[in-house]
Coordinates of C-alpha atoms in Angstrom, one line a residue:
Chain A
M1 CA 6.7 18.3 -32.6
Q2 CA 8.2 20.9 -30.4
T3 CA 12.0 20.5 -29.9
A4 CA 12.8 23.6 -27.8
T5 CA 11.0 25.9 -25.4
E6 CA 9.7 29.0 -27.1
V7 CA 8.2 32.3 -26.2
G8 CA 4.4 32.2 -26.1
M9 CA 1.2 32.9 -24.2
N10 CA 1.9 31.5 -20.7
H11 CA -1.0 32.6 -18.5
S12 CA 0.2 31.1 -15.2
G13 CA 2.1 34.0 -13.7
M14 CA 0.7 37.2 -12.2
D15 CA 2.6 39.6 -14.5
A16 CA 0.4 38.2 -17.4
A17 CA -2.8 38.5 -15.4
P18 CA -5.1 41.5 -15.9
D19 CA -6.7 40.9 -12.5
A20 CA -3.4 40.6 -10.5
E21 CA -4.0 43.7 -8.4
E22 CA -7.3 42.3 -7.1
M23 CA -5.7 38.9 -6.5
L24 CA -3.1 40.5 -4.3
E25 CA -5.9 41.8 -2.0
N26 CA -6.5 38.2 -1.0
T27 CA -3.5 38.2 1.2
E28 CA -4.7 41.3 3.1
L29 CA -8.3 40.1 3.2
T30 CA -7.5 36.8 4.9
D31 CA -7.1 36.7 8.7
P32 CA -5.7 33.2 9.1
R33 CA -6.7 31.0 12.1
G34 CA -4.8 28.1 13.6
D35 CA -1.3 26.7 13.5
E36 CA 0.1 25.3 10.2
R37 CA 1.8 22.6 12.2
E38 CA -1.5 20.9 12.9
A39 CA -1.3 19.0 9.6
A40 CA 2.0 17.6 10.6
K41 CA 0.5 16.3 13.8
V42 CA -2.3 14.5 11.9
R43 CA 0.2 13.0 9.5
A44 CA 2.4 11.8 12.4
E45 CA -0.7 10.0 13.9
Y46 CA -1.1 8.2 10.6
V47 CA 2.6 7.3 10.5
A48 CA 2.4 5.9 14.0
E49 CA -0.5 3.7 13.1
A50 CA 0.6 2.7 9.6
G51 CA 1.6 -0.9 8.8
P52 CA 4.3 -1.6 6.1
V53 CA 3.3 -1.6 2.4
G54 CA 3.9 -5.3 2.4
T55 CA 6.1 -8.2 3.5
L56 CA 8.6 -10.7 2.1
P57 CA 7.2 -14.2 2.6
Q58 CA 10.0 -16.3 1.3
A59 CA 13.4 -14.9 2.3
E60 CA 15.6 -16.2 5.1
A61 CA 16.3 -13.6 7.7
P62 CA 19.9 -12.7 6.7
L63 CA 18.9 -12.3 3.0
M64 CA 15.7 -10.3 3.6
L65 CA 17.1 -6.9 2.8
L66 CA 19.0 -8.2 -0.2
M67 CA 15.9 -9.9 -1.6
D68 CA 13.8 -6.8 -1.1
K69 CA 16.4 -4.7 -2.9
L70 CA 16.8 -7.3 -5.7
G71 CA 13.1 -7.1 -6.2
E72 CA 13.4 -3.3 -6.3
R73 CA 16.1 -3.5 -8.9
L74 CA 14.2 -6.0 -11.0
A75 CA 11.2 -3.7 -11.0
F76 CA 13.3 -0.6 -11.7
E77 CA 15.2 -2.2 -14.6
R78 CA 12.0 -3.6 -16.1
S79 CA 10.4 -0.1 -16.0
G80 CA 13.7 1.4 -17.1
T81 CA 13.4 -0.8 -20.3
R82 CA 10.0 0.7 -21.0
L83 CA 11.4 4.3 -20.3
Y84 CA 14.0 3.7 -23.0
D85 CA 11.3 2.3 -25.3
A86 CA 9.5 5.6 -24.9
L87 CA 12.7 7.7 -25.2
M88 CA 13.7 5.9 -28.5
M89 CA 10.2 6.6 -29.9
K90 CA 10.5 10.3 -28.8
C91 CA 14.0 10.7 -30.3
K92 CA 13.0 9.2 -33.6
A93 CA 9.8 11.3 -33.8
A94 CA 11.8 14.4 -33.0
G95 CA 14.7 13.7 -35.3
A96 CA 17.1 14.0 -32.3
K97 CA 20.8 13.7 -33.0
I98 CA 21.2 10.8 -30.6
P99 CA 22.4 7.6 -32.2
A100 CA 19.5 5.1 -32.2
K101 CA 21.9 2.2 -31.9
E102 CA 23.3 3.6 -28.7
L103 CA 19.8 4.0 -27.2
Q104 CA 18.9 0.5 -28.3
H105 CA 22.1 -0.8 -26.7
I106 CA 21.2 0.9 -23.4
R107 CA 17.6 -0.3 -23.6
D108 CA 18.8 -3.9 -24.1
E109 CA 21.2 -3.7 -21.2
E110 CA 18.3 -2.5 -19.0
A111 CA 16.3 -5.6 -20.1
M112 CA 19.3 -7.8 -19.4
H113 CA 19.7 -6.4 -15.9
F114 CA 16.0 -7.1 -15.4
A115 CA 16.7 -10.8 -16.3
L116 CA 19.9 -10.8 -14.2
C117 CA 17.9 -9.7 -11.1
G118 CA 15.3 -12.4 -11.8
A119 CA 18.0 -15.1 -12.1
A120 CA 19.7 -13.8 -8.9
I121 CA 16.5 -13.9 -6.9
Q122 CA 15.9 -17.5 -8.1
S123 CA 19.4 -18.6 -7.3
L124 CA 18.9 -17.3 -3.7
G125 CA 15.7 -19.3 -3.4
G126 CA 13.3 -16.4 -4.0
D127 CA 10.4 -15.8 -6.4
P128 CA 11.2 -13.3 -9.1
T129 CA 7.5 -12.7 -9.9
E130 CA 6.9 -11.4 -6.4
Q131 CA 6.5 -7.7 -6.0
T132 CA 8.6 -6.8 -2.9
P133 CA 7.9 -3.8 -0.7
C134 CA 10.8 -1.9 -2.1
A135 CA 9.8 -2.9 -5.7
D136 CA 6.3 -1.5 -5.0
I137 CA 7.7 1.8 -3.8
A138 CA 10.1 2.0 -6.7
G139 CA 7.0 1.7 -8.9
V140 CA 5.4 4.7 -7.2
E141 CA 8.7 6.7 -7.6
G142 CA 8.8 5.9 -11.3
M143 CA 5.3 7.0 -12.2
G144 CA 6.5 10.6 -12.7
L145 CA 9.2 9.4 -15.0
V146 CA 6.7 7.4 -17.1
Q147 CA 4.5 10.4 -17.4
V148 CA 7.3 12.7 -18.6
L149 CA 8.6 10.1 -21.1
T150 CA 5.3 9.3 -22.6
D151 CA 3.8 12.8 -22.9
P152 CA 3.8 13.8 -26.6
R153 CA 4.4 17.4 -25.6
T154 CA 7.7 16.9 -23.8
T155 CA 10.9 17.8 -25.5
V156 CA 13.8 15.4 -25.9
A157 CA 15.7 17.4 -23.3
Q158 CA 12.9 17.1 -20.8
C159 CA 12.8 13.4 -21.4
L160 CA 16.5 13.1 -20.9
H161 CA 16.2 14.9 -17.6
A162 CA 13.8 12.3 -16.4
I163 CA 16.1 9.5 -17.7
L164 CA 18.9 11.2 -15.8
V165 CA 16.9 10.8 -12.6
A166 CA 16.6 7.1 -13.4
E167 CA 20.2 6.5 -14.3
M168 CA 21.5 8.3 -11.2
T169 CA 19.3 6.1 -9.1
D170 CA 20.5 3.0 -11.1
N171 CA 24.1 3.8 -10.3
A172 CA 23.6 4.2 -6.6
A173 CA 21.3 1.2 -6.4
W174 CA 23.8 -1.3 -8.1
E175 CA 26.5 -0.1 -5.7
E176 CA 24.2 -0.8 -2.8
L177 CA 23.3 -4.2 -4.2
I178 CA 27.0 -5.1 -4.5
E179 CA 27.5 -4.1 -0.8
L180 CA 24.6 -6.2 0.3
T181 CA 25.7 -9.2 -1.8
L182 CA 29.4 -9.2 -0.7
P183 CA 28.7 -10.7 2.8
T184 CA 26.9 -13.7 1.2
G185 CA 30.2 -14.8 -0.3
N186 CA 28.5 -15.3 -3.7
D187 CA 31.4 -14.1 -5.8
D188 CA 29.7 -15.0 -9.1
L189 CA 26.8 -12.7 -8.3
V190 CA 29.0 -9.9 -7.1
A191 CA 31.0 -10.1 -10.4
R192 CA 27.8 -10.0 -12.5
F193 CA 26.5 -7.0 -10.4
R194 CA 29.8 -5.2 -10.9
K195 CA 29.4 -5.6 -14.6
A196 CA 25.9 -4.2 -14.5
Q197 CA 27.2 -1.3 -12.4
A198 CA 29.8 -0.6 -15.0
N199 CA 27.1 -0.6 -17.7
E200 CA 25.1 1.8 -15.7
A201 CA 28.1 4.1 -15.2
E202 CA 28.4 4.2 -19.0
H203 CA 24.6 4.9 -19.4
L204 CA 24.9 7.8 -16.9
E205 CA 27.8 9.3 -18.7
K206 CA 26.1 9.1 -22.1
V207 CA 22.8 10.4 -20.8
R208 CA 24.5 13.4 -19.1
G209 CA 26.2 14.2 -22.4
W210 CA 23.0 14.0 -24.4
Y211 CA 21.1 16.0 -21.8
K212 CA 23.7 18.7 -21.8
A213 CA 23.8 18.9 -25.6
A214 CA 20.0 18.9 -25.8
T215 CA 19.7 21.6 -23.2
L216 CA 22.3 23.8 -24.8
N217 CA 20.2 23.5 -27.9
G218 CA 17.4 25.2 -26.0
G219 CA 15.5 22.1 -25.1
G220 CA 14.5 23.3 -21.7
Chain B
M1 CA -29.8 -14.2 6.4
K2 CA -33.3 -14.6 7.7
G3 CA -35.9 -12.0 8.6
I4 CA -34.4 -9.0 7.0
L5 CA -37.7 -7.1 7.4
Q6 CA -37.5 -7.6 11.2
E7 CA -33.8 -6.9 11.6
K8 CA -33.6 -3.2 12.7
G9 CA -29.8 -2.7 12.4
V10 CA -28.2 0.5 13.6
A11 CA -30.6 3.5 13.8
L12 CA -29.9 6.2 11.2
E13 CA -29.2 8.9 13.8
K14 CA -26.4 6.8 15.2
Q15 CA -24.7 6.4 11.9
R16 CA -22.2 9.2 12.3
L17 CA -18.6 8.9 11.0
T18 CA -15.8 11.5 11.6
W19 CA -13.4 12.5 8.9
R20 CA -10.8 10.5 10.8
D21 CA -13.2 7.5 10.6
L22 CA -13.4 7.9 6.8
V23 CA -9.7 7.9 6.2
Q24 CA -8.5 4.6 7.7
K25 CA -5.4 2.5 7.1
P26 CA -5.6 1.2 3.5
I27 CA -5.3 -2.4 2.7
S28 CA -1.9 -3.8 1.6
K29 CA -1.6 -4.1 -2.1
L30 CA 1.0 -6.9 -1.6
D31 CA -0.2 -8.8 1.4
D32 CA -4.0 -8.7 1.3
D33 CA -5.9 -11.3 -0.7
A34 CA -7.0 -10.0 -4.1
Y35 CA -10.6 -10.6 -3.2
T36 CA -10.4 -8.2 -0.3
R37 CA -9.6 -5.5 -2.9
V38 CA -12.4 -7.0 -5.2
R39 CA -14.9 -6.6 -2.4
I40 CA -13.8 -3.1 -1.6
I41 CA -14.2 -2.1 -5.3
L42 CA -17.5 -3.8 -5.6
M43 CA -18.9 -2.2 -2.4
N44 CA -17.7 1.2 -3.4
G45 CA -19.7 0.7 -6.6
I46 CA -22.8 -0.4 -4.7
E47 CA -22.6 2.7 -2.5
L48 CA -22.1 5.0 -5.5
E49 CA -25.1 3.5 -7.2
A50 CA -27.1 4.1 -4.0
S51 CA -26.1 7.7 -4.2
R52 CA -26.8 8.1 -7.9
F53 CA -30.2 6.4 -7.6
S54 CA -31.1 8.4 -4.5
H55 CA -30.3 11.7 -6.3
A56 CA -32.4 10.7 -9.3
A57 CA -35.3 9.7 -7.0
A58 CA -35.1 13.0 -5.2
R59 CA -35.4 14.9 -8.4
M60 CA -38.6 13.1 -9.3
N61 CA -40.4 12.9 -6.0
P62 CA -42.1 15.3 -3.4
P63 CA -40.2 17.0 -0.5
A64 CA -41.3 14.6 2.2
L65 CA -39.6 11.7 0.3
Q66 CA -36.7 14.0 -0.6
R67 CA -36.0 14.4 3.1
M68 CA -36.0 10.7 3.8
L69 CA -33.6 10.1 0.8
A70 CA -31.3 12.9 2.0
D71 CA -31.1 11.5 5.5
V72 CA -29.9 8.1 4.2
R73 CA -27.8 9.5 1.3
I74 CA -25.4 11.4 3.4
V75 CA -24.5 8.2 5.3
E76 CA -24.1 6.4 2.0
Q77 CA -21.7 9.2 0.9
H78 CA -19.6 8.5 3.9
Q79 CA -19.7 4.8 3.6
A80 CA -18.6 5.1 -0.1
T81 CA -15.7 7.3 1.0
L82 CA -14.5 5.1 3.8
I83 CA -14.6 2.0 1.5
N84 CA -13.0 3.7 -1.6
W85 CA -10.2 5.2 0.5
L86 CA -9.1 1.7 1.6
I87 CA -7.4 1.3 -1.7
G88 CA -3.7 2.0 -1.1
P89 CA -2.0 4.9 -2.9
D90 CA 0.8 2.6 -4.2
H91 CA -1.7 1.3 -6.7
S92 CA -1.2 3.2 -10.0
P93 CA -4.5 4.0 -11.7
L94 CA -3.7 1.3 -14.2
E95 CA -3.1 -1.3 -11.4
T96 CA -6.4 -0.3 -9.9
T97 CA -7.9 -0.7 -13.4
I98 CA -6.7 -4.3 -13.4
A99 CA -8.5 -4.8 -10.1
Y100 CA -11.7 -3.3 -11.5
E101 CA -11.6 -5.8 -14.4
Q102 CA -11.0 -8.6 -11.9
V103 CA -14.3 -7.5 -10.2
A104 CA -16.0 -7.4 -13.6
I105 CA -14.8 -10.9 -14.5
D106 CA -15.0 -12.9 -11.3
V107 CA -18.1 -11.3 -9.8
T108 CA -20.0 -11.4 -13.1
A109 CA -19.0 -15.0 -13.6
G110 CA -20.2 -15.8 -10.1
V111 CA -23.5 -14.2 -10.9
A112 CA -23.8 -15.8 -14.4
M113 CA -23.3 -19.2 -12.9
R114 CA -26.1 -18.9 -10.3
E115 CA -28.6 -16.7 -12.2
P116 CA -31.9 -18.6 -12.4
D117 CA -33.2 -16.8 -15.6
P118 CA -31.5 -18.3 -18.7
Y119 CA -31.8 -15.1 -20.7
L120 CA -30.2 -13.0 -18.0
A121 CA -27.5 -15.6 -17.5
Q122 CA -26.7 -15.3 -21.2
V123 CA -26.6 -11.5 -20.9
Y124 CA -24.1 -11.7 -18.0
R125 CA -21.9 -14.2 -20.0
F126 CA -22.0 -11.9 -22.9
G127 CA -20.7 -8.9 -20.9
L128 CA -18.2 -11.1 -19.0
L129 CA -16.3 -12.0 -22.2
E130 CA -15.9 -8.3 -23.0
D131 CA -14.5 -7.4 -19.6
F132 CA -12.3 -10.5 -19.9
D133 CA -10.8 -9.0 -23.1
H134 CA -10.4 -5.6 -21.4
M135 CA -8.2 -7.4 -18.8
Y136 CA -5.9 -8.6 -21.6
R137 CA -5.6 -5.2 -23.2
Y138 CA -5.0 -3.3 -19.9
S139 CA -2.4 -5.9 -18.9
A140 CA -0.5 -5.3 -22.1
L141 CA -0.6 -1.5 -21.4
L142 CA 0.6 -2.0 -17.8
D143 CA 3.5 -4.2 -19.0
R144 CA 4.5 -1.9 -21.9
L145 CA 3.9 1.5 -20.3
E146 CA 4.8 1.1 -16.6
G147 CA 6.8 -2.1 -16.8
K148 CA 4.6 -3.9 -14.3
D149 CA 3.0 -7.4 -14.1
A150 CA -0.8 -7.4 -13.9
N151 CA -0.6 -10.7 -12.1
N152 CA 0.8 -9.0 -9.0
I153 CA -2.7 -7.6 -8.6
L154 CA -4.6 -10.7 -9.9
Q155 CA -2.6 -13.1 -7.7
S156 CA -3.1 -15.9 -10.3
Y157 CA -6.8 -16.1 -9.6
T158 CA -7.9 -14.6 -13.0
D159 CA -6.6 -15.3 -16.5
I160 CA -5.0 -12.8 -18.9
L161 CA -6.2 -14.0 -22.3
P162 CA -7.6 -12.4 -25.4
A163 CA -11.4 -12.9 -25.5
R164 CA -14.1 -11.3 -27.7
P165 CA -11.8 -8.6 -29.2
T166 CA -12.5 -5.1 -27.8
I167 CA -12.4 -3.8 -31.3
E168 CA -15.7 -5.7 -31.9
H169 CA -17.4 -4.6 -28.7
H170 CA -18.6 -1.3 -30.2
R171 CA -22.3 -1.5 -31.2
A172 CA -25.1 0.7 -32.3
P173 CA -27.0 1.9 -29.2
Q174 CA -30.1 -0.2 -30.0
D175 CA -28.0 -3.3 -29.8
N176 CA -27.0 -2.6 -26.2
L177 CA -30.5 -2.7 -24.8
R178 CA -31.8 -6.0 -23.4
K179 CA -35.2 -7.2 -22.2
P180 CA -36.1 -6.5 -18.6
Y181 CA -37.0 -9.1 -16.0
D182 CA -40.7 -9.0 -14.9
R183 CA -40.9 -7.4 -11.4
K184 CA -43.9 -9.6 -10.6
S185 CA -42.4 -13.0 -11.5
A186 CA -38.6 -12.5 -11.4
A187 CA -36.7 -14.4 -8.6
P188 CA -35.4 -12.1 -5.9
L189 CA -31.9 -13.3 -6.7
S190 CA -32.3 -12.1 -10.3
K191 CA -33.2 -8.6 -9.0
L192 CA -30.2 -8.6 -6.7
H193 CA -27.9 -9.8 -9.4
A194 CA -29.0 -7.1 -11.9
L195 CA -28.6 -4.3 -9.3
T196 CA -25.2 -5.5 -8.3
I197 CA -23.7 -5.9 -11.7
M198 CA -25.2 -2.6 -12.9
A199 CA -23.6 -0.8 -10.0
A200 CA -20.2 -2.4 -10.6
E201 CA -20.2 -1.5 -14.3
Q202 CA -21.4 2.0 -13.6
Q203 CA -18.5 2.7 -11.2
T204 CA -16.1 1.2 -13.7
H205 CA -17.4 3.5 -16.4
N206 CA -17.0 6.5 -14.0
F207 CA -13.5 5.4 -12.9
Y208 CA -12.2 5.1 -16.5
M209 CA -13.7 8.5 -17.4
N210 CA -11.9 10.1 -14.4
I211 CA -8.5 8.4 -14.7
G212 CA -8.2 8.1 -18.5
P213 CA -7.0 11.7 -18.9
M214 CA -4.5 11.3 -16.0
Y215 CA -2.2 9.4 -18.3
A216 CA 0.3 11.2 -20.5
D217 CA 0.7 8.5 -23.1
P218 CA -1.7 9.0 -26.0
V219 CA -2.2 5.2 -26.5
A220 CA -3.2 4.9 -22.9
R221 CA -5.6 7.8 -23.2
Q222 CA -7.0 6.2 -26.3
L223 CA -7.4 2.9 -24.7
Y224 CA -9.3 4.3 -21.7
A225 CA -11.4 6.3 -24.1
E226 CA -12.3 3.1 -26.1
I227 CA -12.9 0.9 -23.1
A228 CA -14.9 3.6 -21.2
S229 CA -17.2 3.6 -24.3
V230 CA -17.7 -0.1 -23.9
E231 CA -18.4 0.3 -20.2
E232 CA -21.0 2.9 -21.1
Q233 CA -22.6 0.2 -23.3
H234 CA -22.4 -2.2 -20.4
V235 CA -24.3 0.2 -18.1
T236 CA -26.9 0.6 -20.8
Q237 CA -27.2 -3.2 -21.0
Y238 CA -27.4 -3.9 -17.3
E239 CA -29.8 -1.1 -16.5
S240 CA -32.1 -2.3 -19.3
I241 CA -32.5 -5.7 -17.7
I242 CA -34.2 -4.1 -14.6
D243 CA -37.9 -3.8 -14.9
P244 CA -38.8 -0.1 -15.4
E245 CA -42.3 -0.7 -14.1
E246 CA -40.9 -0.9 -10.5
S247 CA -41.9 2.3 -8.7
W248 CA -39.3 4.7 -7.3
L249 CA -40.0 3.4 -3.8
E250 CA -39.9 -0.3 -4.9
K251 CA -36.5 0.5 -6.4
W252 CA -35.3 2.2 -3.3
V253 CA -36.3 -0.8 -1.1
L254 CA -34.6 -3.1 -3.6
H255 CA -31.4 -1.0 -3.5
E256 CA -31.3 -1.2 0.3
V257 CA -31.9 -4.9 0.3
G258 CA -29.2 -5.3 -2.3
E259 CA -26.8 -3.4 -0.1
V260 CA -27.6 -5.6 2.9
Y261 CA -27.2 -8.7 0.7
N262 CA -23.8 -7.6 -0.6
Y263 CA -22.4 -6.5 2.7
Y264 CA -23.6 -9.8 4.1
G265 CA -21.8 -11.7 1.4
C266 CA -18.6 -9.6 2.0
M267 CA -18.6 -10.3 5.8
Q268 CA -19.2 -14.0 5.2
Q269 CA -16.2 -14.3 2.9
E270 CA -13.7 -11.6 4.2
T271 CA -10.3 -12.8 5.2
N272 CA -8.9 -9.6 6.7
P273 CA -10.4 -9.2 10.2
R274 CA -10.3 -5.4 10.2
I275 CA -12.2 -5.2 6.9
K276 CA -14.6 -8.0 8.0
A277 CA -15.5 -5.9 11.0
L278 CA -16.2 -3.0 8.7
W279 CA -18.5 -5.1 6.5
E280 CA -20.4 -6.2 9.6
R281 CA -20.8 -2.6 10.8
F282 CA -22.0 -1.5 7.4
C283 CA -24.4 -4.4 7.0
D284 CA -26.0 -3.2 10.3
Y285 CA -26.1 0.4 8.8
E286 CA -27.9 -0.9 5.7
L287 CA -30.5 -2.7 7.8
G288 CA -31.1 0.7 9.3
H289 CA -31.4 2.2 5.9
L290 CA -33.8 -0.6 4.8
Q291 CA -36.1 0.4 7.8
V292 CA -36.3 3.9 6.5
A293 CA -37.0 2.8 2.9
L294 CA -39.7 0.4 4.2
A295 CA -41.3 3.1 6.2
A296 CA -41.4 5.3 3.1
F297 CA -42.8 2.4 1.0
K298 CA -45.6 1.9 3.5
K299 CA -46.3 5.6 4.0
F300 CA -46.3 6.7 0.3
E301 CA -47.4 3.6 -1.5
K302 CA -49.4 2.0 1.2
R303 CA -48.2 -1.5 0.1
D304 CA -46.9 -4.4 2.1
P305 CA -43.1 -4.9 1.6
E306 CA -43.6 -8.6 1.6
E307 CA -45.1 -8.3 -1.8
I308 CA -41.7 -7.4 -3.3
L309 CA -39.2 -8.9 -0.9
P310 CA -38.0 -12.4 -0.1
T311 CA -38.4 -13.5 3.6
E312 CA -34.7 -14.5 3.6
L313 CA -31.7 -13.5 1.5
P314 CA -30.4 -15.8 -1.1
E315 CA -26.9 -17.3 -0.7
P316 CA -24.2 -14.6 -1.3
I317 CA -22.4 -14.0 -4.6
P318 CA -19.1 -15.9 -4.4
F319 CA -15.8 -14.0 -4.4
A320 CA -13.6 -16.6 -5.9
S321 CA -11.6 -17.6 -9.0
Q322 CA -14.0 -18.7 -11.7
R323 CA -11.3 -19.7 -14.2
E324 CA -13.0 -22.9 -15.4
F325 CA -16.3 -21.2 -16.0
V326 CA -14.7 -18.3 -17.8
R327 CA -12.6 -20.5 -20.0
E328 CA -15.6 -22.6 -20.9
T329 CA -17.7 -19.5 -21.7
L330 CA -14.8 -18.2 -23.8
A331 CA -14.6 -21.4 -25.7
N332 CA -18.3 -21.6 -26.4
E333 CA -19.4 -18.0 -26.7
V334 CA -16.6 -15.8 -27.9
D335 CA -18.3 -15.4 -31.3
L336 CA -21.7 -14.4 -30.0
R337 CA -22.8 -10.8 -30.9
A338 CA -25.9 -8.7 -30.2
N339 CA -28.9 -7.9 -32.4
G340 CA -31.5 -5.8 -30.7
T341 CA -32.2 -7.4 -27.3
E342 CA -31.0 -10.8 -28.5
I343 CA -27.6 -12.4 -28.2
V344 CA -26.9 -14.0 -31.6
E345 CA -24.4 -15.8 -33.7
K346 CA -21.7 -13.5 -35.3
S347 CA -23.3 -13.9 -38.7
K348 CA -26.6 -12.5 -37.5
E349 CA -25.1 -9.3 -36.0
S350 CA -27.1 -6.2 -36.9
K351 CA -26.0 -4.1 -39.9
A352 CA -26.3 -1.0 -37.7
S353 CA -23.7 -2.2 -35.3
L354 CA -21.3 -3.3 -38.1
Q355 CA -21.7 0.2 -39.6
Y356 CA -21.2 2.0 -36.2
R357 CA -18.1 -0.1 -35.5
K358 CA -16.6 0.7 -38.9
E359 CA -17.1 4.4 -38.1
V360 CA -15.6 4.5 -34.6
N361 CA -12.7 2.2 -35.6
A362 CA -12.0 4.2 -38.8
D363 CA -8.8 5.8 -37.4
G364 CA -7.5 2.6 -35.8
S365 CA -8.1 0.6 -32.7
P366 CA -6.3 1.5 -29.5
S367 CA -7.0 -2.0 -28.0
E368 CA -5.4 -3.7 -31.0
T369 CA -2.5 -1.2 -31.1
I370 CA -1.5 -1.7 -27.4
S371 CA -1.7 -5.4 -27.4
A372 CA -0.2 -6.2 -30.9
G373 CA 2.0 -9.2 -30.4
Y374 CA 1.4 -9.4 -26.7
R375 CA 1.1 -12.5 -24.6
W376 CA 1.3 -12.4 -20.8
A377 CA 4.3 -14.0 -19.2
P378 CA 5.3 -14.2 -15.5
G379 CA 7.0 -10.9 -14.6
S380 CA 6.7 -9.3 -18.0
E381 CA 6.7 -10.2 -21.7
L382 CA 10.3 -9.0 -21.6
K383 CA 11.2 -12.2 -20.0
L384 CA 10.2 -14.1 -23.2
K385 CA 12.2 -11.6 -25.3
V386 CA 15.4 -11.5 -23.2
A387 CA 15.6 -15.2 -22.4

């Protein structure tokens, strides 16, 4: 497989196109009509009419945001486990110099965080199998990451870039969860979340290092 | 519904929809009942089949009929758009796939249970067990690729279990053809069932052909390629149970009746009031389309529509969990196979199919690969492994 970006036959730019001169004429040949802000108006109408992506049926009012965010974290950590599954496969196939044990360790911690979120939701009277609105949207966000990690053509560096996006989000999200849990007075949960946050800080540091090393190796 | 021949519905010239009408608020993936999504997917399939049939008919018939078909077809285009665009964009293509298989399982089971012709009922049960297995394979892919639980889509109405293994669905083409019903003696319900399931399978086939290459993961791409091939076989199976001796116009009239029948079933069972109003509106549109088809039938064939139509529509196809029926079918019929037009014991499967299967599976089986060691658990299989 390809491990670094190389020079080749990229056809997407105009410098490489034999018909670039004719293409340039398009700008002169078009006399545009209308105001480009029209699309924003249409979009705003849809925003005004839109309902939410979904609701939370079981949470008590003071816990609603926390439950929604716990659902989001559960979904993100579960998908994160699968992203690391894909990264481990990619690193192995590419012969990357990233210790497999360390990747496995991070992957297993992601899976444990998934289980931790499920247990936390249950302890607060919620249903961990429920897809909350924030969980649903986190799934939409994560689709691009899944695509990058599972594409056979992507380099290890490109995959690490995608993982970096996930880890940076992870770090911010655990911090937010701790802030939301503190007012509930549930010290045990806060302590467990702080441990997860510490794990995530380590993940981020390692991924940053691996990404930097892979990029310096010409990984793109 | 009584007197479908007399009901005039909305006149064709009044069936105009703006682009804004076509793009309405989608349903909620989380809050709407799974069967609202099932009905949307089914009716999109019904409308797309109406379009495909109408195009085929136009290519084989004179300009006067082409004009009548075109008048109706553009409305059907817009109906299909409005309906299909109701699926929210927070469904990943794979989550929508889970919903497509829920249609294929629960709607086909509902049809198989009520089909009066025992041979056709057998054919539906045969196809059902294959779509049921596809659900298991796609659920494994969803969990292992995207880290999501298929049951968020299924809402516990439909099981996720291995059935007749997908690796064994691949058959020689001659073993996908079935015997057609007889247009003169078949019950109206049999004709409506066949058109409905054929339409659903056809759109499933098209959907997989379009979204398969959208996935980056080579195993996902392989799985869509493999199951799309099975769906192609299903379209072959279900179109072959329809009597080819029906004339083009007879088929057109039956299509329009089928659309009325299915919209009527949707409006009877819909739980979302906004979508229910839509089904009612489109049922009235279809009654208008039926009037056009009936006029063409009388004009070109000079036949009385009552020859081919029931005076009232049969009870609608149910949109409900068919868990018990599906499990019973699985227990009794998982080992059935096809030989020519007959459904037979595994030991009597045709040599041609065994050979074909050996050839297409020679480099491995995507459906086996993705689901190796998989069993569904609430939330994810990870739950079983972390606990």
